[in-house]
């Protein structure tokens, strides 16, 4: 009778303890999901929660009904973190796309403005100190911050190309045209 009573009490205590541990696990999941602000953090926190689930499985190994519930809980946790990760990836991709569109509009304006400048120092000064060039560089930095270094590097290259093209076109205009652009020059002949 004593052994039977002891098992009965252990089972009642195990039920209460398991219920409390499941609630703590649920709170941990909610807290970690709130802390996930990047896809990488989702993976990190998922690992932490899975360690907690493994510890619970070890602690309640003698109760078969708890193992099944922990298996279901593991799947729910995995799906929750994967859903959060996908949402963050989609959000980051939308943000990167919007930044890229903005950068392309700015780049088109810079190209047009740089083509109208008539001195190499003016072109270099324009690309060194103009507000729109600075804004484009900020967008490039933001693209790097959100983890899209490919688009950031592409924009950086395109900005450099626009500056180089403006200088090259100015040199070509000065070498080929005379008299304000109305006369072509071929060596010493006009």
mmCIF file with all atom_site columns, C-alpha atoms in Angstrom:
data_model
loop_
_atom_site.group_PDB
_atom_site.id
_atom_site.type_symbol
_atom_site.label_atom_id
_atom_site.label_alt_id
_atom_site.label_comp_id
_atom_site.label_asym_id
_atom_site.label_entity_id
_atom_site.label_seq_id
_atom_site.pdbx_PDB_ins_code
_atom_site.Cartn_x
_atom_site.Cartn_y
_atom_site.Cartn_z
_atom_site.occupancy
_atom_site.B_iso_or_equiv
_atom_site.pdbx_formal_charge
_atom_site.auth_seq_id
_atom_site.auth_comp_id
_atom_site.auth_asym_id
_atom_site.auth_atom_id
_atom_site.pdbx_PDB_model_num
ATOM 1   C CA . UNK A 1 1   ? 0.000  0.000  0.000   1.00 0.00 ? 1   UNK A CA 1
ATOM 2   C CA . UNK A 1 2   ? 2.817  2.354  0.855   1.00 0.00 ? 2   UNK A CA 1
ATOM 3   C CA . UNK A 1 3   ? 4.517  1.796  -2.502  1.00 0.00 ? 3   UNK A CA 1
ATOM 4   C CA . UNK A 1 4   ? 1.201  2.256  -4.302  1.00 0.00 ? 4   UNK A CA 1
ATOM 5   C CA . UNK A 1 5   ? 0.465  5.468  -2.395  1.00 0.00 ? 5   UNK A CA 1
ATOM 6   C CA . UNK A 1 6   ? 3.972  6.720  -3.129  1.00 0.00 ? 6   UNK A CA 1
ATOM 7   C CA . UNK A 1 7   ? 3.560  6.094  -6.888  1.00 0.00 ? 7   UNK A CA 1
ATOM 8   C CA . UNK A 1 8   ? 0.164  7.780  -6.813  1.00 0.00 ? 8   UNK A CA 1
ATOM 9   C CA . UNK A 1 9   ? 1.609  10.859 -5.078  1.00 0.00 ? 9   UNK A CA 1
ATOM 10  C CA . UNK A 1 10  ? 4.577  10.900 -7.464  1.00 0.00 ? 10  UNK A CA 1
ATOM 11  C CA . UNK A 1 11  ? 2.183  10.787 -10.405 1.00 0.00 ? 11  UNK A CA 1
ATOM 12  C CA . UNK A 1 12  ? 0.055  13.653 -9.009  1.00 0.00 ? 12  UNK A CA 1
ATOM 13  C CA . UNK A 1 13  ? 3.189  15.661 -8.312  1.00 0.00 ? 13  UNK A CA 1
ATOM 14  C CA . UNK A 1 14  ? 4.543  14.808 -11.787 1.00 0.00 ? 14  UNK A CA 1
ATOM 15  C CA . UNK A 1 15  ? 1.325  16.050 -13.409 1.00 0.00 ? 15  UNK A CA 1
ATOM 16  C CA . UNK A 1 16  ? 1.534  19.357 -11.537 1.00 0.00 ? 16  UNK A CA 1
ATOM 17  C CA . UNK A 1 17  ? 5.230  19.738 -12.244 1.00 0.00 ? 17  UNK A CA 1
ATOM 18  C CA . UNK A 1 18  ? 4.788  18.878 -15.915 1.00 0.00 ? 18  UNK A CA 1
ATOM 19  C CA . UNK A 1 19  ? 1.950  21.387 -16.253 1.00 0.00 ? 19  UNK A CA 1
ATOM 20  C CA . UNK A 1 20  ? 4.105  24.102 -14.696 1.00 0.00 ? 20  UNK A CA 1
ATOM 21  C CA . UNK A 1 21  ? 7.061  23.242 -16.954 1.00 0.00 ? 21  UNK A CA 1
ATOM 22  C CA . UNK A 1 22  ? 4.864  23.318 -20.070 1.00 0.00 ? 22  UNK A CA 1
ATOM 23  C CA . UNK A 1 23  ? 3.563  26.769 -19.079 1.00 0.00 ? 23  UNK A CA 1
ATOM 24  C CA . UNK A 1 24  ? 7.141  27.973 -18.566 1.00 0.00 ? 24  UNK A CA 1
ATOM 25  C CA . UNK A 1 25  ? 8.097  26.548 -21.928 1.00 0.00 ? 25  UNK A CA 1
ATOM 26  C CA . UNK A 1 26  ? 5.162  28.355 -23.549 1.00 0.00 ? 26  UNK A CA 1
ATOM 27  C CA . UNK A 1 27  ? 6.219  31.627 -21.936 1.00 0.00 ? 27  UNK A CA 1
ATOM 28  C CA . UNK A 1 28  ? 9.790  31.087 -23.097 1.00 0.00 ? 28  UNK A CA 1
ATOM 29  C CA . UNK A 1 29  ? 8.587  30.548 -26.647 1.00 0.00 ? 29  UNK A CA 1
ATOM 30  C CA . UNK A 1 30  ? 6.523  33.751 -26.585 1.00 0.00 ? 30  UNK A CA 1
ATOM 31  C CA . UNK A 1 31  ? 9.403  35.747 -25.098 1.00 0.00 ? 31  UNK A CA 1
ATOM 32  C CA . UNK A 1 32  ? 11.945 34.395 -27.557 1.00 0.00 ? 32  UNK A CA 1
ATOM 33  C CA . UNK A 1 33  ? 9.629  35.043 -30.492 1.00 0.00 ? 33  UNK A CA 1
ATOM 34  C CA . UNK A 1 34  ? 9.309  38.651 -29.328 1.00 0.00 ? 34  UNK A CA 1
ATOM 35  C CA . UNK A 1 35  ? 13.097 38.950 -29.177 1.00 0.00 ? 35  UNK A CA 1
ATOM 36  C CA . UNK A 1 36  ? 13.552 37.571 -32.696 1.00 0.00 ? 36  UNK A CA 1
ATOM 37  C CA . UNK A 1 37  ? 14.202 40.577 -34.904 1.00 0.00 ? 37  UNK A CA 1
ATOM 38  C CA . UNK A 1 38  ? 16.467 38.863 -37.443 1.00 0.00 ? 38  UNK A CA 1
ATOM 39  C CA . UNK A 1 39  ? 16.300 35.447 -39.106 1.00 0.00 ? 39  UNK A CA 1
ATOM 40  C CA . UNK A 1 40  ? 19.603 34.499 -37.448 1.00 0.00 ? 40  UNK A CA 1
ATOM 41  C CA . UNK A 1 41  ? 18.201 35.166 -33.993 1.00 0.00 ? 41  UNK A CA 1
ATOM 42  C CA . UNK A 1 42  ? 15.244 32.910 -34.808 1.00 0.00 ? 42  UNK A CA 1
ATOM 43  C CA . UNK A 1 43  ? 17.631 30.003 -35.273 1.00 0.00 ? 43  UNK A CA 1
ATOM 44  C CA . UNK A 1 44  ? 19.539 30.863 -32.110 1.00 0.00 ? 44  UNK A CA 1
ATOM 45  C CA . UNK A 1 45  ? 16.443 31.080 -29.934 1.00 0.00 ? 45  UNK A CA 1
ATOM 46  C CA . UNK A 1 46  ? 14.904 27.987 -31.528 1.00 0.00 ? 46  UNK A CA 1
ATOM 47  C CA . UNK A 1 47  ? 17.976 26.072 -30.392 1.00 0.00 ? 47  UNK A CA 1
ATOM 48  C CA . UNK A 1 48  ? 17.572 27.373 -26.843 1.00 0.00 ? 48  UNK A CA 1
ATOM 49  C CA . UNK A 1 49  ? 13.934 26.325 -26.716 1.00 0.00 ? 49  UNK A CA 1
ATOM 50  C CA . UNK A 1 50  ? 14.705 22.894 -28.176 1.00 0.00 ? 50  UNK A CA 1
ATOM 51  C CA . UNK A 1 51  ? 17.285 22.384 -25.416 1.00 0.00 ? 51  UNK A CA 1
ATOM 52  C CA . UNK A 1 52  ? 14.522 23.098 -22.885 1.00 0.00 ? 52  UNK A CA 1
ATOM 53  C CA . UNK A 1 53  ? 12.263 20.553 -24.583 1.00 0.00 ? 53  UNK A CA 1
ATOM 54  C CA . UNK A 1 54  ? 15.053 17.952 -24.488 1.00 0.00 ? 54  UNK A CA 1
ATOM 55  C CA . UNK A 1 55  ? 15.564 18.613 -20.779 1.00 0.00 ? 55  UNK A CA 1
ATOM 56  C CA . UNK A 1 56  ? 11.844 18.123 -20.161 1.00 0.00 ? 56  UNK A CA 1
ATOM 57  C CA . UNK A 1 57  ? 11.879 14.855 -22.107 1.00 0.00 ? 57  UNK A CA 1
ATOM 58  C CA . UNK A 1 58  ? 14.752 13.658 -19.943 1.00 0.00 ? 58  UNK A CA 1
ATOM 59  C CA . UNK A 1 59  ? 13.034 14.697 -16.735 1.00 0.00 ? 59  UNK A CA 1
ATOM 60  C CA . UNK A 1 60  ? 9.685  13.086 -17.592 1.00 0.00 ? 60  UNK A CA 1
ATOM 61  C CA . UNK A 1 61  ? 10.975 10.044 -19.487 1.00 0.00 ? 61  UNK A CA 1
ATOM 62  C CA . UNK A 1 62  ? 9.039  7.572  -17.342 1.00 0.00 ? 62  UNK A CA 1
ATOM 63  C CA . UNK A 1 63  ? 5.669  9.103  -18.335 1.00 0.00 ? 63  UNK A CA 1
ATOM 64  C CA . UNK A 1 64  ? 4.752  8.051  -21.883 1.00 0.00 ? 64  UNK A CA 1
ATOM 65  C CA . UNK A 1 65  ? 1.820  10.462 -22.201 1.00 0.00 ? 65  UNK A CA 1
ATOM 66  C CA . UNK A 1 66  ? 4.164  13.412 -21.558 1.00 0.00 ? 66  UNK A CA 1
ATOM 67  C CA . UNK A 1 67  ? 6.579  12.317 -24.260 1.00 0.00 ? 67  UNK A CA 1
ATOM 68  C CA . UNK A 1 68  ? 3.790  12.506 -26.852 1.00 0.00 ? 68  UNK A CA 1
ATOM 69  C CA . UNK A 1 69  ? 2.766  15.947 -25.644 1.00 0.00 ? 69  UNK A CA 1
ATOM 70  C CA . UNK A 1 70  ? 6.374  17.125 -25.739 1.00 0.00 ? 70  UNK A CA 1
ATOM 71  C CA . UNK A 1 71  ? 6.681  15.832 -29.303 1.00 0.00 ? 71  UNK A CA 1
ATOM 72  C CA . UNK A 1 72  ? 3.633  17.877 -30.310 1.00 0.00 ? 72  UNK A CA 1
ATOM 73  C CA . UNK A 1 73  ? 5.041  20.868 -28.468 1.00 0.00 ? 73  UNK A CA 1
ATOM 74  C CA . UNK A 1 74  ? 8.354  20.482 -30.294 1.00 0.00 ? 74  UNK A CA 1
ATOM 75  C CA . UNK A 1 75  ? 6.561  20.601 -33.646 1.00 0.00 ? 75  UNK A CA 1
ATOM 76  C CA . UNK A 1 76  ? 4.527  23.651 -32.610 1.00 0.00 ? 76  UNK A CA 1
ATOM 77  C CA . UNK A 1 77  ? 7.657  25.470 -31.454 1.00 0.00 ? 77  UNK A CA 1
ATOM 78  C CA . UNK A 1 78  ? 9.513  24.626 -34.644 1.00 0.00 ? 78  UNK A CA 1
ATOM 79  C CA . UNK A 1 79  ? 6.630  25.834 -36.801 1.00 0.00 ? 79  UNK A CA 1
ATOM 80  C CA . UNK A 1 80  ? 6.300  29.054 -34.767 1.00 0.00 ? 80  UNK A CA 1
ATOM 81  C CA . UNK A 1 81  ? 9.976  29.914 -35.132 1.00 0.00 ? 81  UNK A CA 1
ATOM 82  C CA . UNK A 1 82  ? 10.062 28.985 -38.816 1.00 0.00 ? 82  UNK A CA 1
ATOM 83  C CA . UNK A 1 83  ? 6.985  31.161 -39.428 1.00 0.00 ? 83  UNK A CA 1
ATOM 84  C CA . UNK A 1 84  ? 8.616  34.068 -37.631 1.00 0.00 ? 84  UNK A CA 1
ATOM 85  C CA . UNK A 1 85  ? 11.827 33.545 -39.576 1.00 0.00 ? 85  UNK A CA 1
ATOM 86  C CA . UNK A 1 86  ? 9.976  33.540 -42.915 1.00 0.00 ? 86  UNK A CA 1
ATOM 87  C CA . UNK A 1 87  ? 8.065  36.690 -41.947 1.00 0.00 ? 87  UNK A CA 1
ATOM 88  C CA . UNK A 1 88  ? 11.323 38.443 -41.051 1.00 0.00 ? 88  UNK A CA 1
ATOM 89  C CA . UNK A 1 89  ? 12.952 37.349 -44.302 1.00 0.00 ? 89  UNK A CA 1
ATOM 90  C CA . UNK A 1 90  ? 9.982  38.627 -46.322 1.00 0.00 ? 90  UNK A CA 1
ATOM 91  C CA . UNK A 1 91  ? 9.999  41.902 -44.383 1.00 0.00 ? 91  UNK A CA 1
ATOM 92  C CA . UNK A 1 92  ? 13.743 42.320 -44.974 1.00 0.00 ? 92  UNK A CA 1
ATOM 93  C CA . UNK A 1 93  ? 13.355 41.540 -48.683 1.00 0.00 ? 93  UNK A CA 1
ATOM 94  C CA . UNK A 1 94  ? 10.528 44.088 -49.046 1.00 0.00 ? 94  UNK A CA 1
ATOM 95  C CA . UNK A 1 95  ? 12.639 46.685 -47.252 1.00 0.00 ? 95  UNK A CA 1
ATOM 96  C CA . UNK A 1 96  ? 15.644 45.926 -49.458 1.00 0.00 ? 96  UNK A CA 1
ATOM 97  C CA . UNK A 1 97  ? 13.464 46.170 -52.570 1.00 0.00 ? 97  UNK A CA 1
ATOM 98  C CA . UNK A 1 98  ? 12.088 49.543 -51.518 1.00 0.00 ? 98  UNK A CA 1
ATOM 99  C CA . UNK A 1 99  ? 15.574 50.814 -50.713 1.00 0.00 ? 99  UNK A CA 1
ATOM 100 C CA . UNK A 1 100 ? 16.824 49.580 -54.080 1.00 0.00 ? 100 UNK A CA 1
ATOM 101 C CA . UNK A 1 101 ? 14.025 51.381 -55.951 1.00 0.00 ? 101 UNK A CA 1
ATOM 102 C CA . UNK A 1 102 ? 14.777 54.582 -54.076 1.00 0.00 ? 102 UNK A CA 1
ATOM 103 C CA . UNK A 1 103 ? 18.499 54.219 -54.779 1.00 0.00 ? 103 UNK A CA 1
ATOM 104 C CA . UNK A 1 104 ? 17.841 53.688 -58.487 1.00 0.00 ? 104 UNK A CA 1
ATOM 105 C CA . UNK A 1 105 ? 15.736 56.876 -58.668 1.00 0.00 ? 105 UNK A CA 1
ATOM 106 C CA . UNK A 1 106 ? 18.460 58.834 -56.906 1.00 0.00 ? 106 UNK A CA 1
ATOM 107 C CA . UNK A 1 107 ? 21.105 57.307 -59.174 1.00 0.00 ? 107 UNK A CA 1
ATOM 108 C CA . UNK A 1 108 ? 19.171 58.348 -62.294 1.00 0.00 ? 108 UNK A CA 1
ATOM 109 C CA . UNK A 1 109 ? 18.984 61.917 -60.980 1.00 0.00 ? 109 UNK A CA 1
ATOM 110 C CA . UNK A 1 110 ? 22.690 61.921 -60.163 1.00 0.00 ? 110 UNK A CA 1
ATOM 111 C CA . UNK A 1 111 ? 23.531 60.695 -63.656 1.00 0.00 ? 111 UNK A CA 1
ATOM 112 C CA . UNK A 1 112 ? 21.472 63.452 -65.261 1.00 0.00 ? 112 UNK A CA 1
ATOM 113 C CA . UNK A 1 113 ? 22.930 66.140 -62.990 1.00 0.00 ? 113 UNK A CA 1
ATOM 114 C CA . UNK A 1 114 ? 26.531 64.938 -63.422 1.00 0.00 ? 114 UNK A CA 1
ATOM 115 C CA . UNK A 1 115 ? 26.171 65.002 -67.223 1.00 0.00 ? 115 UNK A CA 1
ATOM 116 C CA . UNK A 1 116 ? 25.394 68.711 -67.085 1.00 0.00 ? 116 UNK A CA 1
ATOM 117 C CA . UNK A 1 117 ? 28.525 69.670 -65.120 1.00 0.00 ? 117 UNK A CA 1
ATOM 118 C CA . UNK A 1 118 ? 31.382 71.185 -67.099 1.00 0.00 ? 118 UNK A CA 1
ATOM 119 C CA . UNK A 1 119 ? 34.485 70.758 -64.951 1.00 0.00 ? 119 UNK A CA 1
ATOM 120 C CA . UNK A 1 120 ? 36.188 67.671 -63.520 1.00 0.00 ? 120 UNK A CA 1
ATOM 121 C CA . UNK A 1 121 ? 36.675 69.331 -60.128 1.00 0.00 ? 121 UNK A CA 1
ATOM 122 C CA . UNK A 1 122 ? 33.009 70.286 -60.082 1.00 0.00 ? 122 UNK A CA 1
ATOM 123 C CA . UNK A 1 123 ? 32.027 66.684 -60.834 1.00 0.00 ? 123 UNK A CA 1
ATOM 124 C CA . UNK A 1 124 ? 34.285 65.331 -58.092 1.00 0.00 ? 124 UNK A CA 1
ATOM 125 C CA . UNK A 1 125 ? 33.046 67.986 -55.667 1.00 0.00 ? 125 UNK A CA 1
ATOM 126 C CA . UNK A 1 126 ? 29.460 67.132 -56.538 1.00 0.00 ? 126 UNK A CA 1
ATOM 127 C CA . UNK A 1 127 ? 30.006 63.442 -55.770 1.00 0.00 ? 127 UNK A CA 1
ATOM 128 C CA . UNK A 1 128 ? 31.905 64.292 -52.587 1.00 0.00 ? 128 UNK A CA 1
ATOM 129 C CA . UNK A 1 129 ? 29.441 66.695 -51.022 1.00 0.00 ? 129 UNK A CA 1
ATOM 130 C CA . UNK A 1 130 ? 25.996 66.588 -52.601 1.00 0.00 ? 130 UNK A CA 1
ATOM 131 C CA . UNK A 1 131 ? 23.071 65.732 -50.341 1.00 0.00 ? 131 UNK A CA 1
ATOM 132 C CA . UNK A 1 132 ? 21.596 63.189 -52.766 1.00 0.00 ? 132 UNK A CA 1
ATOM 133 C CA . UNK A 1 133 ? 24.931 61.372 -53.082 1.00 0.00 ? 133 UNK A CA 1
ATOM 134 C CA . UNK A 1 134 ? 25.082 61.282 -49.296 1.00 0.00 ? 134 UNK A CA 1
ATOM 135 C CA . UNK A 1 135 ? 21.529 59.912 -49.187 1.00 0.00 ? 135 UNK A CA 1
ATOM 136 C CA . UNK A 1 136 ? 22.494 57.204 -51.700 1.00 0.00 ? 136 UNK A CA 1
ATOM 137 C CA . UNK A 1 137 ? 25.477 56.255 -49.544 1.00 0.00 ? 137 UNK A CA 1
ATOM 138 C CA . UNK A 1 138 ? 23.160 56.058 -46.521 1.00 0.00 ? 138 UNK A CA 1
ATOM 139 C CA . UNK A 1 139 ? 20.878 53.704 -48.465 1.00 0.00 ? 139 UNK A CA 1
ATOM 140 C CA . UNK A 1 140 ? 23.898 51.565 -49.385 1.00 0.00 ? 140 UNK A CA 1
ATOM 141 C CA . UNK A 1 141 ? 24.895 51.403 -45.705 1.00 0.00 ? 141 UNK A CA 1
ATOM 142 C CA . UNK A 1 142 ? 21.336 50.470 -44.728 1.00 0.00 ? 142 UNK A CA 1
ATOM 143 C CA . UNK A 1 143 ? 21.298 47.687 -47.320 1.00 0.00 ? 143 UNK A CA 1
ATOM 144 C CA . UNK A 1 144 ? 24.481 46.336 -45.753 1.00 0.00 ? 144 UNK A CA 1
ATOM 145 C CA . UNK A 1 145 ? 22.963 46.631 -42.266 1.00 0.00 ? 145 UNK A CA 1
ATOM 146 C CA . UNK A 1 146 ? 19.957 44.524 -43.203 1.00 0.00 ? 146 UNK A CA 1
ATOM 147 C CA . UNK A 1 147 ? 22.238 41.891 -44.672 1.00 0.00 ? 147 UNK A CA 1
ATOM 148 C CA . UNK A 1 148 ? 21.852 42.513 -48.395 1.00 0.00 ? 148 UNK A CA 1
ATOM 149 C CA . UNK A 1 149 ? 25.480 43.147 -49.258 1.00 0.00 ? 149 UNK A CA 1
ATOM 150 C CA . UNK A 1 150 ? 25.030 42.058 -52.892 1.00 0.00 ? 150 UNK A CA 1
ATOM 151 C CA . UNK A 1 151 ? 22.600 44.892 -53.640 1.00 0.00 ? 151 UNK A CA 1
ATOM 152 C CA . UNK A 1 152 ? 24.702 47.296 -51.569 1.00 0.00 ? 152 UNK A CA 1
ATOM 153 C CA . UNK A 1 153 ? 27.858 46.419 -53.511 1.00 0.00 ? 153 UNK A CA 1
ATOM 154 C CA . UNK A 1 154 ? 25.953 46.725 -56.792 1.00 0.00 ? 154 UNK A CA 1
ATOM 155 C CA . UNK A 1 155 ? 24.707 50.208 -55.861 1.00 0.00 ? 155 UNK A CA 1
ATOM 156 C CA . UNK A 1 156 ? 28.208 51.241 -54.721 1.00 0.00 ? 156 UNK A CA 1
ATOM 157 C CA . UNK A 1 157 ? 29.627 50.088 -58.052 1.00 0.00 ? 157 UNK A CA 1
ATOM 158 C CA . UNK A 1 158 ? 26.909 51.869 -60.007 1.00 0.00 ? 158 UNK A CA 1
ATOM 159 C CA . UNK A 1 159 ? 27.544 55.113 -58.100 1.00 0.00 ? 159 UNK A CA 1
ATOM 160 C CA . UNK A 1 160 ? 31.260 54.895 -58.882 1.00 0.00 ? 160 UNK A CA 1
ATOM 161 C CA . UNK A 1 161 ? 30.443 54.103 -62.529 1.00 0.00 ? 161 UNK A CA 1
ATOM 162 C CA . UNK A 1 162 ? 28.190 57.174 -62.819 1.00 0.00 ? 162 UNK A CA 1
ATOM 163 C CA . UNK A 1 163 ? 30.980 59.364 -61.485 1.00 0.00 ? 163 UNK A CA 1
ATOM 164 C CA . UNK A 1 164 ? 33.583 57.817 -63.796 1.00 0.00 ? 164 UNK A CA 1
ATOM 165 C CA . UNK A 1 165 ? 31.246 58.079 -66.795 1.00 0.00 ? 165 UNK A CA 1
ATOM 166 C CA . UNK A 1 166 ? 30.563 61.752 -66.069 1.00 0.00 ? 166 UNK A CA 1
ATOM 167 C CA . UNK A 1 167 ? 34.312 62.488 -65.995 1.00 0.00 ? 167 UNK A CA 1
ATOM 168 C CA . UNK A 1 168 ? 34.926 60.466 -69.163 1.00 0.00 ? 168 UNK A CA 1
ATOM 169 C CA . UNK A 1 169 ? 32.059 62.138 -71.035 1.00 0.00 ? 169 UNK A CA 1
ATOM 170 C CA . UNK A 1 170 ? 33.314 65.578 -70.003 1.00 0.00 ? 170 UNK A CA 1
ATOM 171 C CA . UNK A 1 171 ? 36.802 64.757 -71.290 1.00 0.00 ? 171 UNK A CA 1
ATOM 172 C CA . UNK A 1 172 ? 35.305 63.468 -74.543 1.00 0.00 ? 172 UNK A CA 1
ATOM 173 C CA . UNK A 1 173 ? 33.232 66.633 -74.948 1.00 0.00 ? 173 UNK A CA 1
ATOM 174 C CA . UNK A 1 174 ? 36.278 68.837 -74.365 1.00 0.00 ? 174 UNK A CA 1
ATOM 175 C CA . UNK A 1 175 ? 38.409 66.859 -76.814 1.00 0.00 ? 175 UNK A CA 1
ATOM 176 C CA . UNK A 1 176 ? 35.789 66.517 -79.566 1.00 0.00 ? 176 UNK A CA 1
ATOM 177 C CA . UNK A 1 177 ? 33.949 69.821 -79.499 1.00 0.00 ? 177 UNK A CA 1
ATOM 178 C CA . UNK A 1 178 ? 34.981 73.451 -79.661 1.00 0.00 ? 178 UNK A CA 1
ATOM 179 C CA . UNK A 1 179 ? 33.079 76.732 -79.610 1.00 0.00 ? 179 UNK A CA 1
ATOM 180 C CA . UNK A 1 180 ? 30.512 75.656 -76.989 1.00 0.00 ? 180 UNK A CA 1
ATOM 181 C CA . UNK A 1 181 ? 29.765 72.332 -78.644 1.00 0.00 ? 181 UNK A CA 1
ATOM 182 C CA . UNK A 1 182 ? 28.827 73.713 -82.077 1.00 0.00 ? 182 UNK A CA 1
ATOM 183 C CA . UNK A 1 183 ? 32.111 72.786 -83.790 1.00 0.00 ? 183 UNK A CA 1
ATOM 184 C CA . UNK A 1 184 ? 33.816 69.386 -83.999 1.00 0.00 ? 184 UNK A CA 1
ATOM 185 C CA . UNK A 1 185 ? 37.574 69.183 -83.470 1.00 0.00 ? 185 UNK A CA 1
ATOM 186 C CA . UNK A 1 186 ? 39.820 66.663 -85.212 1.00 0.00 ? 186 UNK A CA 1
ATOM 187 C CA . UNK A 1 187 ? 43.319 67.227 -83.922 1.00 0.00 ? 187 UNK A CA 1
ATOM 188 C CA . UNK A 1 188 ? 44.282 70.775 -85.034 1.00 0.00 ? 188 UNK A CA 1
ATOM 189 C CA . UNK A 1 189 ? 41.324 71.067 -87.398 1.00 0.00 ? 189 UNK A CA 1
ATOM 190 C CA . UNK A 1 190 ? 37.882 72.374 -86.438 1.00 0.00 ? 190 UNK A CA 1
#
